[in-house]
Coordinates of C-alpha atoms and ligand atoms in Angstrom, one line a residue:
M212 CA -0.1 -0.3 0.0
N213 CA 1.2 3.5 -0.9
P214 CA 1.8 5.6 2.3
K215 CA 0.8 9.2 2.3
A216 CA 3.1 11.6 3.7
F217 CA 3.0 13.8 6.7
G218 CA 3.6 17.2 8.0
P219 CA 7.3 18.5 9.1
I220 CA 8.0 17.9 12.6
P221 CA 9.1 21.1 14.2
P222 CA 12.8 21.7 14.2
E223 CA 13.1 21.6 18.1
F224 CA 12.0 17.8 18.1
R225 CA 13.6 16.7 15.0
T226 CA 16.8 15.8 16.2
L227 CA 15.9 13.8 19.5
D228 CA 15.9 10.1 19.5
T229 CA 12.9 10.0 21.9
L230 CA 10.7 12.5 23.4
P231 CA 11.4 12.6 27.0
W232 CA 8.0 12.6 28.6
L233 CA 7.0 9.1 27.8
A234 CA 6.5 8.0 31.7
E235 CA 3.7 10.2 31.9
A236 CA 0.4 9.2 31.8
T237 CA -1.4 9.4 28.2
P238 CA -3.6 10.5 26.7
A239 CA -1.9 14.1 27.3
Y240 CA -0.7 17.3 25.6
V241 CA 3.0 18.6 26.5
Y242 CA 3.7 22.4 25.9
D243 CA 7.6 23.1 26.0
F244 CA 7.7 26.9 27.0
G245 CA 11.2 27.1 26.0
I246 CA 9.7 26.8 22.5
V247 CA 7.4 29.6 23.2
A248 CA 9.8 31.9 24.5
T249 CA 12.1 31.5 21.5
R250 CA 9.1 32.1 19.0
I251 CA 8.6 35.3 20.9
A252 CA 12.1 36.5 21.1
R253 CA 12.4 36.0 17.4
L254 CA 9.2 37.7 16.7
R255 CA 10.5 40.8 18.9
A256 CA 13.7 40.9 17.1
A257 CA 11.6 40.7 13.5
L258 CA 9.2 43.4 14.2
P259 CA 9.9 47.1 14.3
R260 CA 10.0 48.3 18.0
Q261 CA 6.6 50.2 18.0
V262 CA 4.6 47.0 17.2
A263 CA 3.2 45.7 20.6
V264 CA 3.0 42.0 20.5
H265 CA -0.3 40.3 21.6
Y266 CA -1.4 36.8 22.4
A267 CA -5.0 35.5 21.2
I268 CA -5.4 33.3 24.3
K269 CA -8.0 31.0 22.2
A270 CA -5.4 29.2 20.7
N271 CA -4.5 27.6 24.1
P272 CA -5.8 28.8 27.3
L273 CA -4.1 26.9 29.6
P274 CA -3.7 28.9 32.9
A275 CA -0.3 27.7 33.4
L276 CA 0.9 28.8 29.9
L277 CA -1.0 32.2 30.0
K278 CA 0.9 32.6 33.4
A279 CA 4.2 32.0 31.7
I280 CA 3.6 33.9 28.5
A281 CA 1.9 37.0 29.9
P282 CA 5.3 38.6 31.0
L283 CA 6.8 38.2 27.6
V284 CA 4.0 39.9 25.6
D285 CA 2.4 43.3 25.8
G286 CA -1.2 42.3 25.7
L287 CA -3.8 39.5 25.8
D288 CA -6.8 39.0 23.3
V289 CA -9.8 37.3 24.6
A290 CA -13.0 36.2 23.0
S291 CA -15.5 35.5 26.0
A292 CA -15.9 36.6 29.7
G293 CA -14.3 33.2 30.6
E294 CA -11.5 33.7 28.5
M295 CA -11.1 37.4 30.0
D296 CA -11.3 35.7 33.5
K297 CA -8.4 33.8 33.0
A298 CA -6.3 36.6 31.4
L299 CA -7.4 39.2 34.5
D300 CA -5.6 36.6 36.7
V301 CA -2.3 37.1 34.7
M302 CA -2.4 40.6 33.2
A303 CA -3.5 44.1 34.0
A304 CA -6.8 45.1 32.5
G305 CA -5.6 47.9 30.4
A306 CA -3.6 45.5 28.6
I307 CA -6.4 43.3 27.7
S308 CA -8.8 43.5 24.7
F309 CA -12.4 41.6 24.0
A310 CA -13.6 40.9 20.6
G311 CA -16.1 38.6 19.4
P312 CA -19.4 38.9 17.8
G313 CA -22.3 38.5 20.2
K314 CA -20.8 39.7 23.5
R315 CA -24.0 39.3 26.1
D316 CA -24.9 42.6 28.3
A317 CA -23.5 40.8 31.2
E318 CA -19.8 40.3 29.5
I319 CA -20.1 44.2 28.4
E320 CA -20.8 44.7 31.9
L321 CA -17.9 42.6 33.0
A322 CA -15.3 44.1 30.6
I323 CA -16.3 47.7 31.3
R324 CA -16.1 47.3 35.2
A325 CA -12.8 46.1 34.9
G326 CA -11.4 48.4 32.8
V327 CA -10.7 46.1 29.4
T328 CA -10.9 47.2 25.9
L329 CA -14.1 46.2 24.4
N330 CA -13.5 45.6 20.7
V331 CA -17.0 46.8 19.4
E332 CA -18.5 44.3 16.4
S333 CA -21.6 46.0 15.2
E334 CA -23.3 49.8 15.7
S335 CA -25.6 47.9 18.0
E336 CA -23.2 46.2 20.2
G337 CA -21.6 49.7 20.6
Q338 CA -24.7 51.5 21.4
R339 CA -25.3 48.5 24.1
A340 CA -22.0 49.2 25.5
L341 CA -22.5 53.0 25.9
A342 CA -25.8 52.3 27.5
I343 CA -24.3 49.8 29.9
A344 CA -21.7 52.0 30.6
G345 CA -24.2 54.9 31.6
M346 CA -26.0 52.7 33.8
L347 CA -22.7 52.2 35.6
G348 CA -21.4 55.7 35.7
M349 CA -18.3 54.6 34.0
R350 CA -16.3 55.6 31.1
P351 CA -16.1 52.3 28.5
K352 CA -12.8 51.7 26.5
L353 CA -13.9 50.9 23.3
A354 CA -12.1 49.9 19.8
V355 CA -14.0 49.3 16.8
R356 CA -13.3 46.0 14.9
V357 CA -13.5 46.6 11.3
N358 CA -14.4 44.1 8.5
P359 CA -11.8 45.0 6.1
D360 CA -12.4 45.1 2.4
F361 CA -9.7 42.7 1.5
E362 CA -8.6 39.4 2.9
L363 CA -5.5 37.8 3.9
R364 CA -4.3 35.4 0.8
G365 CA -3.6 31.9 1.3
S366 CA -5.4 32.0 4.7
G367 CA -7.0 28.9 6.0
M368 CA -9.8 30.8 7.5
K369 CA -10.9 34.3 5.5
M370 CA -11.9 36.8 7.7
G371 CA -12.3 39.5 5.7
G372 CA -13.3 40.9 2.3
R373 CA -17.0 39.5 2.6
A374 CA -20.3 39.4 4.3
S375 CA -19.2 39.0 8.0
P376 CA -20.5 38.5 11.6
F377 CA -17.4 40.3 12.6
G378 CA -16.8 43.6 12.7
V379 CA -18.0 46.8 11.2
E380 CA -18.2 47.9 7.3
A381 CA -14.8 49.9 6.7
Q382 CA -17.0 52.5 5.5
H383 CA -19.3 53.0 8.3
V384 CA -16.3 52.7 11.0
A385 CA -15.6 56.2 11.1
G386 CA -19.1 57.7 11.5
L387 CA -19.2 54.9 14.5
V388 CA -16.1 56.0 16.0
K389 CA -17.6 59.7 16.1
R390 CA -20.8 58.5 17.7
L391 CA -18.8 56.4 20.5
I392 CA -16.8 59.4 21.4
I393 CA -19.9 61.7 21.4
G394 CA -21.5 59.1 23.7
G395 CA -18.8 59.2 26.3
A396 CA -16.4 56.4 25.2
E397 CA -12.6 56.6 25.6
W398 CA -11.6 55.4 22.1
R399 CA -9.3 52.9 22.2
G400 CA -8.7 52.6 18.4
L401 CA -9.0 50.0 15.5
H402 CA -8.9 46.2 15.1
I403 CA -8.7 44.7 11.9
F404 CA -8.3 41.2 11.3
A405 CA -8.3 39.7 7.8
G406 CA -7.6 36.0 8.2
S407 CA -5.5 33.1 9.9
Q408 CA -3.3 30.3 9.3
S409 CA -1.5 31.8 6.3
L410 CA 2.2 30.6 5.3
D411 CA 2.0 32.9 2.4
T412 CA 4.9 35.5 3.5
Q413 CA 4.2 38.0 0.4
A414 CA 0.2 37.7 1.2
V415 CA 1.0 38.7 4.9
I416 CA 3.2 41.6 4.0
E417 CA 0.6 42.8 1.7
T418 CA -2.3 42.4 3.8
Q419 CA -0.2 44.1 6.5
A420 CA 0.2 47.3 4.1
A421 CA -3.2 47.1 3.2
T422 CA -4.4 47.2 6.9
V423 CA -2.1 50.3 7.7
A424 CA -3.6 51.9 4.6
L425 CA -7.0 51.1 5.6
A426 CA -6.4 52.4 9.3
A427 CA -5.3 55.7 8.1
R428 CA -8.2 56.2 5.7
I429 CA -10.8 55.6 8.4
A430 CA -8.3 58.0 10.8
E431 CA -8.6 60.8 8.2
E432 CA -12.5 59.9 7.9
A433 CA -13.0 60.0 11.7
R434 CA -10.6 63.1 12.0
R435 CA -8.8 61.5 14.7
A436 CA -5.8 59.1 15.1
P437 CA -6.6 55.9 16.5
P438 CA -4.4 55.3 19.9
L439 CA -4.0 51.9 18.8
V440 CA -4.0 49.8 15.5
N441 CA -4.5 45.9 16.0
L442 CA -3.0 44.7 12.8
G443 CA -4.7 41.3 13.4
G444 CA -2.2 38.4 12.7
G445 CA -2.8 35.3 10.7
F446 CA 0.7 33.9 11.2
G447 CA 0.6 30.3 9.9
I448 CA 2.6 27.5 11.0
P449 CA 3.5 24.0 8.9
Y450 CA 1.2 21.1 9.4
F451 CA 1.1 19.4 6.4
P452 CA 3.4 17.7 4.0
G453 CA 5.1 20.6 1.7
D454 CA 4.5 23.0 4.0
V455 CA 7.3 25.9 4.5
A456 CA 7.6 28.2 7.7
L457 CA 6.8 32.0 7.2
D458 CA 9.5 34.2 7.1
V459 CA 8.8 36.7 10.1
E460 CA 11.9 38.5 9.4
A461 CA 11.1 39.8 5.7
I462 CA 7.5 40.8 7.0
G463 CA 8.9 42.7 10.1
A464 CA 11.3 44.6 7.7
A465 CA 8.1 45.0 5.3
L466 CA 6.1 46.5 8.1
A467 CA 8.7 48.8 9.2
G468 CA 8.6 50.6 6.1
E469 CA 4.6 51.0 6.1
L470 CA 4.2 52.5 9.9
G471 CA 5.2 55.9 9.2
K472 CA 2.0 56.5 7.5
L473 CA -0.2 57.1 10.6
D474 CA 0.5 58.6 14.0
T475 CA -0.6 55.9 16.4
K476 CA 0.7 52.7 18.3
Y477 CA 0.3 49.1 16.7
A478 CA 0.0 45.6 18.0
I479 CA -0.3 42.3 16.4
E480 CA -2.1 39.5 17.8
L481 CA -1.1 36.0 17.5
G482 CA -2.3 32.7 19.0
R483 CA -1.0 29.8 16.7
W484 CA 2.4 30.9 15.6
L485 CA 3.4 31.6 19.4
V486 CA 2.1 28.2 20.8
G487 CA 1.3 25.8 18.2
E488 CA 4.7 24.2 17.3
A489 CA 5.6 23.9 21.1
G490 CA 2.8 21.5 21.6
V491 CA 2.9 17.4 21.3
Y492 CA 0.1 15.3 21.7
L493 CA 0.8 11.9 23.0
A494 CA -1.4 8.8 23.1
R495 CA -0.7 5.3 23.7
V496 CA -1.5 2.3 21.3
I497 CA -4.6 0.2 22.7
D498 CA -4.5 -2.2 19.9
R499 CA -3.1 -3.2 16.5
K500 CA -5.4 -4.8 13.9
V501 CA -5.2 -5.6 10.4
S502 CA -8.3 -5.0 8.1
Q503 CA -8.2 -6.2 4.8
G504 CA -4.4 -5.7 4.4
E505 CA -4.4 -2.2 6.2
T506 CA -2.8 -2.1 9.7
F507 CA -4.7 0.1 12.4
L508 CA -3.2 1.3 15.4
I509 CA -6.1 2.4 17.6
L510 CA -5.1 5.1 20.5
D511 CA -6.1 5.9 23.9
G512 CA -7.4 9.3 22.8
G513 CA -8.3 10.7 19.3
L514 CA -11.0 13.3 17.8
N515 CA -12.3 13.9 21.6
H516 CA -8.8 15.3 22.5
H517 CA -7.4 16.6 18.8
L518 CA -10.2 17.4 16.4
A519 CA -8.0 19.5 14.3
A520 CA -5.1 16.5 13.6
T521 CA -8.5 14.4 12.4
G522 CA -9.1 17.2 9.8
N523 CA -12.6 17.8 11.3
F524 CA -11.5 21.5 12.5
G525 CA -11.3 24.1 9.6
T526 CA -9.8 22.2 7.0
V527 CA -11.2 21.0 3.6
V528 CA -9.1 18.0 2.8
R529 CA -8.0 15.9 5.7
R530 CA -4.0 15.7 5.5
N531 CA -1.6 14.3 7.8
Y532 CA -0.1 16.3 11.0
P533 CA 3.5 15.4 11.7
V534 CA 3.4 12.2 13.8
A535 CA 6.2 9.8 15.1
V536 CA 6.5 6.6 17.1
A537 CA 7.5 9.1 20.4
H538 CA 10.5 6.5 21.6
R539 CA 11.8 5.8 18.2
M540 CA 11.9 9.4 16.8
Q541 CA 14.9 8.3 14.5
D542 CA 14.3 4.5 13.8
P543 CA 13.7 3.8 10.0
A544 CA 10.3 3.4 8.8
E545 CA 9.3 -0.2 8.8
E546 CA 5.6 -0.2 8.1
V547 CA 2.5 1.7 6.8
V548 CA -0.3 2.5 9.4
T549 CA -3.7 4.1 9.8
I550 CA -3.8 5.7 13.5
V551 CA -7.1 6.0 14.6
G552 CA -8.7 7.0 18.2
P553 CA -11.0 5.0 20.3
L554 CA -14.2 6.7 19.3
C555 CA -17.0 4.9 17.4
T556 CA -16.9 7.2 14.1
P557 CA -14.7 7.1 11.1
L558 CA -14.0 10.6 11.4
D559 CA -11.5 9.7 14.3
R560 CA -8.6 9.1 12.2
L561 CA -5.3 10.8 13.5
A562 CA -2.9 9.6 10.4
D563 CA -4.2 8.0 7.4
R564 CA -1.5 5.4 5.9
V565 CA 1.8 6.8 7.2
S566 CA 5.1 4.9 6.9
L567 CA 6.3 4.8 10.7
P568 CA 8.9 2.3 12.5
R569 CA 6.8 -0.3 14.2
A570 CA 4.5 0.7 17.1
N571 CA 3.3 -2.2 19.6
V572 CA 0.9 -2.1 22.2
G573 CA 1.7 0.0 24.8
D574 CA 3.8 2.4 22.6
V575 CA 3.2 6.1 22.5
I576 CA 2.3 8.1 19.1
A577 CA 3.3 11.6 19.1
I578 CA 1.3 14.1 17.0
F579 CA 3.4 17.5 16.5
A580 CA 2.3 20.9 15.9
S581 CA -0.5 20.5 18.6
G582 CA -0.1 23.6 20.7
A583 CA -2.9 25.5 19.6
Y584 CA -6.6 24.9 18.8
G585 CA -5.7 21.2 20.4
A586 CA -7.5 20.6 23.9
S587 CA -9.9 23.4 23.8
A588 CA -10.9 23.1 20.5
S589 CA -12.0 19.5 20.7
P590 CA -15.0 17.7 22.0
S591 CA -13.7 16.1 25.3
G592 CA -17.3 15.1 26.4
F593 CA -17.8 13.3 23.0
L594 CA -18.2 9.4 24.0
G595 CA -17.2 9.8 27.5
H596 CA -13.4 9.0 27.5
P597 CA -11.4 10.8 30.0
P598 CA -9.9 13.9 29.0
A599 CA -6.4 14.6 27.8
R600 CA -3.8 15.9 30.7
E601 CA -2.0 19.3 30.1
L602 CA 1.4 19.5 31.2
L603 CA 3.7 22.5 30.9
I604 CA 7.5 21.9 30.7
G605 CA 10.7 23.8 30.3
R606 CA 9.5 26.9 32.1
S607 CA 12.1 27.5 34.5
D608 CA 14.8 28.6 32.0
H609 CA 12.7 31.3 30.6
A610 CA 10.1 32.6 32.8
Ligands
LIG862 C1 -8.5 33.6 16.5 C2 -7.8 34.8 16.3 C3 -6.6 35.4 16.4 C4 -5.9 34.4 16.8 O1 -5.4 34.0 15.3 P1 -4.2 32.7 15.3 O2 -4.3 31.9 13.6 O3 -4.3 31.4 16.2 O4 -3.2 33.7 15.2 C5 -6.3 36.6 16.1 N1 -7.0 37.5 16.3 C6 -8.7 37.4 16.3 C7 -9.5 38.6 15.8 C8 -9.0 36.1 16.2 O5 -10.1 35.7 16.0

């Protein structure tokens, strides 16, 4: 049977003979904070100094990880009151912003009381925030999220250039900004997010330039410079065969040439790029079986812990994440196997016909590039298996 390729193992793991955490009970996610700290340092060195780095916590909201990341970034971006609570545990309210359509009145009230910036997603949400602030007798911090009139090319999830539940149409933003200010808000600026998971360096460069230009146009229409322009992010990481990492140094150099067009502070907000390659999902082989000539390894976790690796979280075509037999990383491939989880659904497929060293019952399989949109983005209650443990390692050297 012809094997199918799998994605590239992140460089930090490529030279290991064995993953060092195999004694830990599976199923588990292990996040190496040393890798996160290295990514943040590289990004800081690449970006112009006036660009703040925010972490979008929905990528991985593990409290221990947030605590370790908070001192290394300038802000946290959240998308619910639950995420806001976690962010407030580790970061001052003034450095937290809250985006997301469908904020409930109670969430808006909590944000205003705490002093968190609300990224307003619609005219009516803006009016609701003003009314709630009025009742509280407080001055709300409001930024306006813009639905940009362009999208991030090569993006796995397009968030601009079309009808959208996110943000306010670009041509209506200046009017809303004026109404919010007249209504008593402290205007915190603009939030422009055009897409996610792009590996096209040139597309990111062009999108950032278009984003700065759009912010400048809105500032002119509103006759006010925004205090902060959040340029979004959308930096992708390699997951699949042929994927090549972004050139963040080229992105930073190009961005440096754009920023003079507007007198403001800037931020970029990243989730996946900061944490994705730092995480490994580990699950143990419960059974091996052969069906009609195809060998299956059945693990003690699957789609219930790692929906994205099964191809069911925002991908059109199912492809194989980077995978290895965790204690035989450098051994030659011996057999072609399909790796599945324990759920009674054919969707629960972690690796399709990959060529690996032999793994026996009790051995551990590692799925790499699993630090973002893993545990918290998976249906852990589905079929009632135990959840995956989550461990943060590598903290002491960096935090
Ligand atoms: C999800 C999200 C992010 C983070 O996206 P990544 O692809 O993980 O970097 C950033 N900003 C907004 C508004 C988001 O919704």
